[in-house]
Amino acid sequence: MKERFHPISTAMLLVLLFAAARPGFSQQDPKTVTGIRLDAPWKATIYALARKKFIHPAWGWQHSERNYLLGIRLAQGDDLKIDTDVLFAAAFLHDMAAFMPCANPKMEHGDCAAQQSGAILRSAGFPMEKLAGVQAAERGHMFYSNPGKTPEAIVLHDADSLDFLGAIGSARIFSLTGEKSASFASAVTTLRAFLHQIPGRLITRTGKRLGAARAAELRRYLQVLDAEDFGGKLM
């Protein structure tokens, strides 16, 4: 994840935080678009921030919401006990560096999120004794990263990895074509690399099973694409 976007100003961030945390906000909008309960004011605040400012087809709030839902599914499938507060915060803020870049442009984006998310979560009213768990999950979320041993970091790692595979993975990578290239070739190269790089790095049993299915789906898609593009000569 290397995309760069305009940072959110402090004033805008404060407006979003206080608007989302206003009395009655969670009662007016108690669930996300997929039905995740916003059962604490800080969750409503973070979700409002994501919906307002984390806008991108590959890295935006929809990706974060999928990661949370997949993380829950993986935890249930592997009988892992997770703190859903930690998973929610990490899922919705793990790619925030795409929209609120760190001062050091060379910093890995998961490390950047871990560095910056504390202030946002504190302002939102997050239980800060859980921050270390959020930061560990943010740092280890990429498929090439070591997530460590905390269950929230493990399921976020696998969920984020799975979102690079299957139909949704191809949609995400092809959404970058106009930003990076005038052809599909680079996207196809990236997706083929994912087929080799990601499945073997999945950690949970449920993630491995879903990963195998999604990899097969992505492989079939690339085969059809190659055939329809005259052997891939017109990418």
GROMACS .gro file of C-alpha atoms in nm:
model
  235
    1MET     CA    1   0.000   0.000   0.000
    2LYS     CA    2   0.196   0.299  -0.128
    3GLU     CA    3  -0.071   0.545  -0.241
    4ARG     CA    4  -0.051   0.901  -0.110
    5PHE     CA    5  -0.344   1.133  -0.054
    6HIS     CA    6  -0.395   1.477   0.095
    7PRO     CA    7  -0.374   1.472   0.475
    8ILE     CA    8  -0.671   1.561   0.693
    9SER     CA    9  -0.632   1.894   0.867
   10THR     CA   10  -0.647   1.905   1.245
   11ALA     CA   11  -0.951   2.130   1.228
   12MET     CA   12  -1.138   1.892   0.999
   13LEU     CA   13  -1.046   1.596   1.218
   14LEU     CA   14  -1.181   1.770   1.527
   15VAL     CA   15  -1.504   1.855   1.346
   16LEU     CA   16  -1.549   1.492   1.247
   17LEU     CA   17  -1.468   1.363   1.594
   18PHE     CA   18  -1.706   1.595   1.777
   19ALA     CA   19  -1.981   1.560   1.518
   20ALA     CA   20  -1.969   1.181   1.536
   21ALA     CA   21  -1.955   1.180   1.915
   22ARG     CA   22  -2.247   1.416   1.959
   23PRO     CA   23  -2.534   1.294   2.180
   24GLY     CA   24  -2.767   1.065   1.991
   25PHE     CA   25  -2.523   0.983   1.711
   26SER     CA   26  -2.502   0.612   1.787
   27GLN     CA   27  -2.878   0.594   1.831
   28GLN     CA   28  -2.934   0.754   1.492
   29ASP     CA   29  -2.683   0.531   1.315
   30PRO     CA   30  -2.624   0.224   1.537
   31LYS     CA   31  -2.484   0.000   1.263
   32THR     CA   32  -2.245   0.006   0.972
   33VAL     CA   33  -2.367  -0.060   0.620
   34THR     CA   34  -2.314  -0.434   0.671
   35GLY     CA   35  -2.474  -0.440   1.015
   36ILE     CA   36  -2.174  -0.415   1.247
   37ARG     CA   37  -2.305  -0.268   1.570
   38LEU     CA   38  -2.157   0.067   1.666
   39ASP     CA   39  -2.210  -0.016   2.030
   40ALA     CA   40  -1.976   0.250   2.171
   41PRO     CA   41  -1.950   0.620   2.087
   42TRP     CA   42  -1.586   0.585   1.986
   43LYS     CA   43  -1.681   0.327   1.723
   44ALA     CA   44  -1.933   0.566   1.574
   45THR     CA   45  -1.663   0.833   1.569
   46ILE     CA   46  -1.404   0.618   1.395
   47TYR     CA   47  -1.658   0.486   1.147
   48ALA     CA   48  -1.774   0.839   1.064
   49LEU     CA   49  -1.413   0.944   1.007
   50ALA     CA   50  -1.353   0.645   0.779
   51ARG     CA   51  -1.671   0.704   0.579
   52LYS     CA   52  -1.590   1.072   0.541
   53LYS     CA   53  -1.220   1.067   0.459
   54PHE     CA   54  -1.092   0.717   0.382
   55ILE     CA   55  -1.218   0.713   0.024
   56HIS     CA   56  -1.043   0.485  -0.223
   57PRO     CA   57  -1.158   0.165  -0.400
   58ALA     CA   58  -0.851  -0.031  -0.287
   59TRP     CA   59  -0.763   0.115   0.055
   60GLY     CA   60  -1.081   0.289   0.169
   61TRP     CA   61  -1.339   0.222   0.439
   62GLN     CA   62  -1.501  -0.065   0.245
   63HIS     CA   63  -1.172  -0.258   0.259
   64SER     CA   64  -1.155  -0.188   0.633
   65GLU     CA   65  -1.508  -0.310   0.690
   66ARG     CA   66  -1.439  -0.628   0.494
   67ASN     CA   67  -1.126  -0.683   0.703
   68TYR     CA   68  -1.325  -0.657   1.024
   69LEU     CA   69  -1.593  -0.897   0.904
   70LEU     CA   70  -1.334  -1.143   0.775
   71GLY     CA   71  -1.142  -1.114   1.100
   72ILE     CA   72  -1.452  -1.209   1.297
   73ARG     CA   73  -1.514  -1.502   1.064
   74LEU     CA   74  -1.157  -1.625   1.098
   75ALA     CA   75  -1.167  -1.598   1.477
   76GLN     CA   76  -1.490  -1.793   1.492
   77GLY     CA   77  -1.363  -2.057   1.252
   78ASP     CA   78  -1.043  -2.111   1.450
   79ASP     CA   79  -1.203  -2.074   1.796
   80LEU     CA   80  -0.988  -1.772   1.874
   81LYS     CA   81  -1.097  -1.538   2.149
   82ILE     CA   82  -1.049  -1.184   2.027
   83ASP     CA   83  -1.114  -0.837   2.161
   84THR     CA   84  -1.355  -0.688   1.907
   85ASP     CA   85  -1.266  -0.334   2.020
   86VAL     CA   86  -0.903  -0.395   1.921
   87LEU     CA   87  -1.000  -0.555   1.590
   88PHE     CA   88  -1.246  -0.277   1.502
   89ALA     CA   89  -0.996   0.002   1.572
   90ALA     CA   90  -0.713  -0.172   1.389
   91ALA     CA   91  -0.928  -0.271   1.091
   92PHE     CA   92  -1.056   0.081   1.031
   93LEU     CA   93  -0.724   0.260   1.090
   94HIS     CA   94  -0.462   0.017   0.953
   95ASP     CA   95  -0.442   0.193   0.613
   96MET     CA   96  -0.486   0.546   0.743
   97ALA     CA   97  -0.140   0.645   0.617
   98ALA     CA   98  -0.286   0.648   0.266
   99PHE     CA   99  -0.497   0.945   0.372
  100MET     CA  100  -0.295   1.093   0.662
  101PRO     CA  101   0.068   1.040   0.555
  102CYS     CA  102   0.347   1.024   0.811
  103ALA     CA  103   0.615   1.289   0.811
  104ASN     CA  104   0.864   1.019   0.710
  105PRO     CA  105   0.753   0.902   0.362
  106LYS     CA  106   0.977   0.595   0.388
  107MET     CA  107   0.801   0.459   0.696
  108GLU     CA  108   0.608   0.137   0.635
  109HIS     CA  109   0.239   0.225   0.633
  110GLY     CA  110   0.149  -0.020   0.913
  111ASP     CA  111   0.413   0.138   1.137
  112CYS     CA  112   0.280   0.480   1.041
  113ALA     CA  113  -0.072   0.380   1.142
  114ALA     CA  114   0.057   0.249   1.475
  115GLN     CA  115   0.234   0.580   1.533
  116GLN     CA  116  -0.061   0.803   1.442
  117SER     CA  117  -0.371   0.613   1.549
  118GLY     CA  118  -0.324   0.666   1.922
  119ALA     CA  119  -0.410   1.035   1.911
  120ILE     CA  120  -0.721   0.974   1.702
  121LEU     CA  121  -0.842   0.689   1.923
  122ARG     CA  122  -0.779   0.890   2.241
  123SER     CA  123  -0.980   1.181   2.103
  124ALA     CA  124  -1.260   0.942   2.008
  125GLY     CA  125  -1.282   0.798   2.360
  126PHE     CA  126  -1.126   0.459   2.288
  127PRO     CA  127  -1.024   0.254   2.595
  128MET     CA  128  -0.654   0.336   2.572
  129GLU     CA  129  -0.541   0.036   2.778
  130LYS     CA  130  -0.610  -0.160   2.457
  131LEU     CA  131  -0.397   0.060   2.232
  132ALA     CA  132  -0.095  -0.172   2.230
  133GLY     CA  133  -0.310  -0.447   2.081
  134VAL     CA  134  -0.433  -0.213   1.809
  135GLN     CA  135  -0.079  -0.103   1.725
  136ALA     CA  136   0.046  -0.463   1.705
  137ALA     CA  137  -0.231  -0.549   1.461
  138GLU     CA  138  -0.163  -0.240   1.249
  139ARG     CA  139   0.209  -0.315   1.229
  140GLY     CA  140   0.160  -0.677   1.129
  141HIS     CA  141  -0.136  -0.659   0.893
  142MET     CA  142   0.039  -0.701   0.556
  143PHE     CA  143   0.078  -1.050   0.411
  144TYR     CA  144   0.458  -1.021   0.416
  145SER     CA  145   0.461  -0.912   0.783
  146ASN     CA  146   0.494  -1.117   1.099
  147PRO     CA  147   0.180  -1.037   1.302
  148GLY     CA  148   0.313  -1.186   1.622
  149LYS     CA  149   0.101  -1.392   1.859
  150THR     CA  150  -0.196  -1.175   1.955
  151PRO     CA  151  -0.517  -1.315   1.806
  152GLU     CA  152  -0.640  -0.978   1.680
  153ALA     CA  153  -0.316  -0.922   1.486
  154ILE     CA  154  -0.328  -1.274   1.343
  155VAL     CA  155  -0.684  -1.248   1.215
  156LEU     CA  156  -0.630  -0.898   1.073
  157HIS     CA  157  -0.318  -1.023   0.894
  158ASP     CA  158  -0.510  -1.308   0.735
  159ALA     CA  159  -0.817  -1.096   0.659
  160ASP     CA  160  -0.609  -0.829   0.487
  161SER     CA  161  -0.426  -1.097   0.291
  162LEU     CA  162  -0.750  -1.261   0.177
  163ASP     CA  163  -0.875  -0.927   0.048
  164PHE     CA  164  -0.595  -0.939  -0.211
  165LEU     CA  165  -0.727  -1.267  -0.352
  166GLY     CA  166  -1.044  -1.378  -0.532
  167ALA     CA  167  -1.277  -1.148  -0.722
  168ILE     CA  168  -1.244  -0.868  -0.469
  169GLY     CA  169  -0.866  -0.883  -0.487
  170SER     CA  170  -0.869  -0.844  -0.865
  171ALA     CA  171  -1.116  -0.555  -0.840
  172ARG     CA  172  -0.895  -0.377  -0.588
  173ILE     CA  173  -0.577  -0.412  -0.791
  174PHE     CA  174  -0.741  -0.320  -1.122
  175SER     CA  175  -0.877  -0.007  -0.954
  176LEU     CA  176  -0.516   0.116  -0.936
  177THR     CA  177  -0.460   0.089  -1.311
  178GLY     CA  178  -0.547   0.449  -1.392
  179GLU     CA  179  -0.321   0.575  -1.116
  180LYS     CA  180  -0.014   0.369  -1.202
  181SER     CA  181  -0.036   0.259  -1.563
  182ALA     CA  182  -0.214   0.305  -1.893
  183SER     CA  183  -0.258  -0.072  -1.931
  184PHE     CA  184  -0.370  -0.377  -1.732
  185ALA     CA  185  -0.030  -0.546  -1.752
  186SER     CA  186   0.103  -0.430  -1.417
  187ALA     CA  187  -0.218  -0.528  -1.240
  188VAL     CA  188  -0.206  -0.877  -1.391
  189THR     CA  189   0.159  -0.912  -1.290
  190THR     CA  190   0.074  -0.811  -0.933
  191LEU     CA  191  -0.218  -1.053  -0.911
  192ARG     CA  192  -0.010  -1.341  -1.043
  193ALA     CA  193   0.254  -1.262  -0.783
  194PHE     CA  194  -0.012  -1.268  -0.511
  195LEU     CA  195  -0.106  -1.623  -0.613
  196HIS     CA  196   0.249  -1.730  -0.523
  197GLN     CA  197   0.311  -1.499  -0.228
  198ILE     CA  198  -0.006  -1.494  -0.020
  199PRO     CA  199  -0.164  -1.839   0.031
  200GLY     CA  200   0.145  -1.986   0.197
  201ARG     CA  201   0.166  -1.695   0.441
  202LEU     CA  202  -0.185  -1.738   0.581
  203ILE     CA  203  -0.182  -1.844   0.944
  204THR     CA  204  -0.530  -1.948   1.055
  205ARG     CA  205  -0.686  -2.278   0.948
  206THR     CA  206  -0.994  -2.095   0.827
  207GLY     CA  207  -0.780  -1.843   0.641
  208LYS     CA  208  -0.588  -2.119   0.465
  209ARG     CA  209  -0.914  -2.279   0.353
  210LEU     CA  210  -1.061  -1.951   0.229
  211GLY     CA  211  -0.729  -1.858   0.075
  212ALA     CA  212  -0.715  -2.176  -0.130
  213ALA     CA  213  -1.065  -2.112  -0.263
  214ARG     CA  214  -0.994  -1.748  -0.342
  215ALA     CA  215  -0.662  -1.830  -0.507
  216ALA     CA  216  -0.836  -2.083  -0.731
  217GLU     CA  217  -1.100  -1.824  -0.817
  218LEU     CA  218  -0.836  -1.564  -0.900
  219ARG     CA  219  -0.637  -1.815  -1.107
  220ARG     CA  220  -0.945  -1.903  -1.313
  221TYR     CA  221  -1.021  -1.535  -1.366
  222LEU     CA  222  -0.670  -1.463  -1.492
  223GLN     CA  223  -0.689  -1.759  -1.729
  224VAL     CA  224  -1.015  -1.630  -1.878
  225LEU     CA  225  -0.875  -1.277  -1.899
  226ASP     CA  226  -0.569  -1.405  -2.081
  227ALA     CA  227  -0.785  -1.593  -2.333
  228GLU     CA  228  -1.015  -1.297  -2.395
  229ASP     CA  229  -0.716  -1.067  -2.441
  230PHE     CA  230  -0.572  -1.279  -2.722
  231GLY     CA  231  -0.310  -1.446  -2.510
  232GLY     CA  232  -0.247  -1.141  -2.296
  233LYS     CA  233  -0.095  -0.951  -2.589
  234LEU     CA  234  -0.323  -0.649  -2.555
  235MET     CA  235  -0.300  -0.575  -2.184
   0.00000   0.00000   0.00000
